[in-house]
Amino acid sequence: MLEAALEHLVRGIVDHPDDVRVDLNNGRRGRTLEVRVHPDDLGKVIGRRGRTARALRTVMGGVGGRGLRIDVVDVDR
Amino acid sequence: MTGSAPDLAVDAAGVTDEQASPESELKPQERRIADLEQEGEIAADYIEGLLDIIDMDGDLDLDVESGRAIVAVVGDGLDRLIGTGGEALEALQELTRLAVLQRTGTRSRLMLDVGGHRARRRIELGKIATAAAERALEQGKPETLTPMTPFERKVVHDVIAEIDGVHSESEGEEPSRRVVILLG
């Protein structure tokens, strides 16, 4: 459910919605949602000075509760 | 956002490039309203999609007011989408504006409300602003309020503008930007 929620939020704001992938990892340090997008959309998901990524974290923090981490994965790295 | 420009500027970031619209036989003003209604519909789709996924119930009310689209999620049990001090609501509004921009190519100033939060906050802020203005006038010195969101500062500026003998400015950088009430 959390993956689907974040996927929906990201798909709505990018040029390549079909390339959005979100995976949930339950690690020792808690739950992490890993977001992968088309390389050209990376800037859109992060936003100016990280503003959009912060908004995604804040909304998902409300939906999924505290301790939910969100990583935007830079696939080119 | 830099300097101490009025907060109105926060929302005025992008002015529309008029798009060729299929309703081109409409007058400019009618077309503008049609565009804002379309913004509301795109926003409603985006938010309804989220509500479905997270299994929250809420009705969407759409309106156009003072040149902006208003989207309200109405219902109970929406607290998680409001968040502490409305932070989740502000964040969701930001994402919703981006979703509209993505679809229309035009920056949106749409206002999102969830569970009546903004309406309640407006009333609280009216009281806070009035009380602070009274203190400033009694003590003869400026009053600095706690940090607020752009929406909240706008509400306070509007209230202070109606009170004789004081005016208001914003100071500082987000997220600690705050209203100062000054004499004169």
Short mmCIF file of C-alpha atoms in Angstrom, two decimals, chain A residues 6-7 10 20-23 33-37 42 45 56 70-75:
data_model
loop_
_atom_site.label_atom_id
_atom_site.label_comp_id
_atom_site.label_asym_id
_atom_site.label_seq_id
_atom_site.Cartn_x
_atom_site.Cartn_y
_atom_site.Cartn_z
CA LEU A 6 4.26 6.82 -3.33
CA GLU A 7 4.25 5.44 -6.85
CA VAL A 10 5.50 10.36 -8.21
CA VAL A 20 8.51 4.92 -11.99
CA ARG A 21 9.31 2.05 -9.66
CA VAL A 22 8.98 1.96 -5.88
CA ASP A 23 10.25 -0.87 -3.66
CA LEU A 33 10.82 3.17 0.16
CA GLU A 34 13.23 3.23 -2.76
CA VAL A 35 12.10 5.32 -5.70
CA ARG A 36 13.49 4.84 -9.18
CA VAL A 37 12.54 7.14 -12.05
CA LEU A 42 15.35 12.88 -11.41
CA VAL A 45 11.36 14.25 -8.19
CA LEU A 56 7.04 13.50 -0.84
CA ILE A 70 12.36 7.53 1.32
CA ASP A 71 15.38 7.19 -0.96
CA VAL A 72 15.40 8.60 -4.44
CA VAL A 73 17.80 6.24 -6.18
CA ASP A 74 20.07 7.80 -8.78
CA VAL A 75 20.44 4.92 -11.24
#
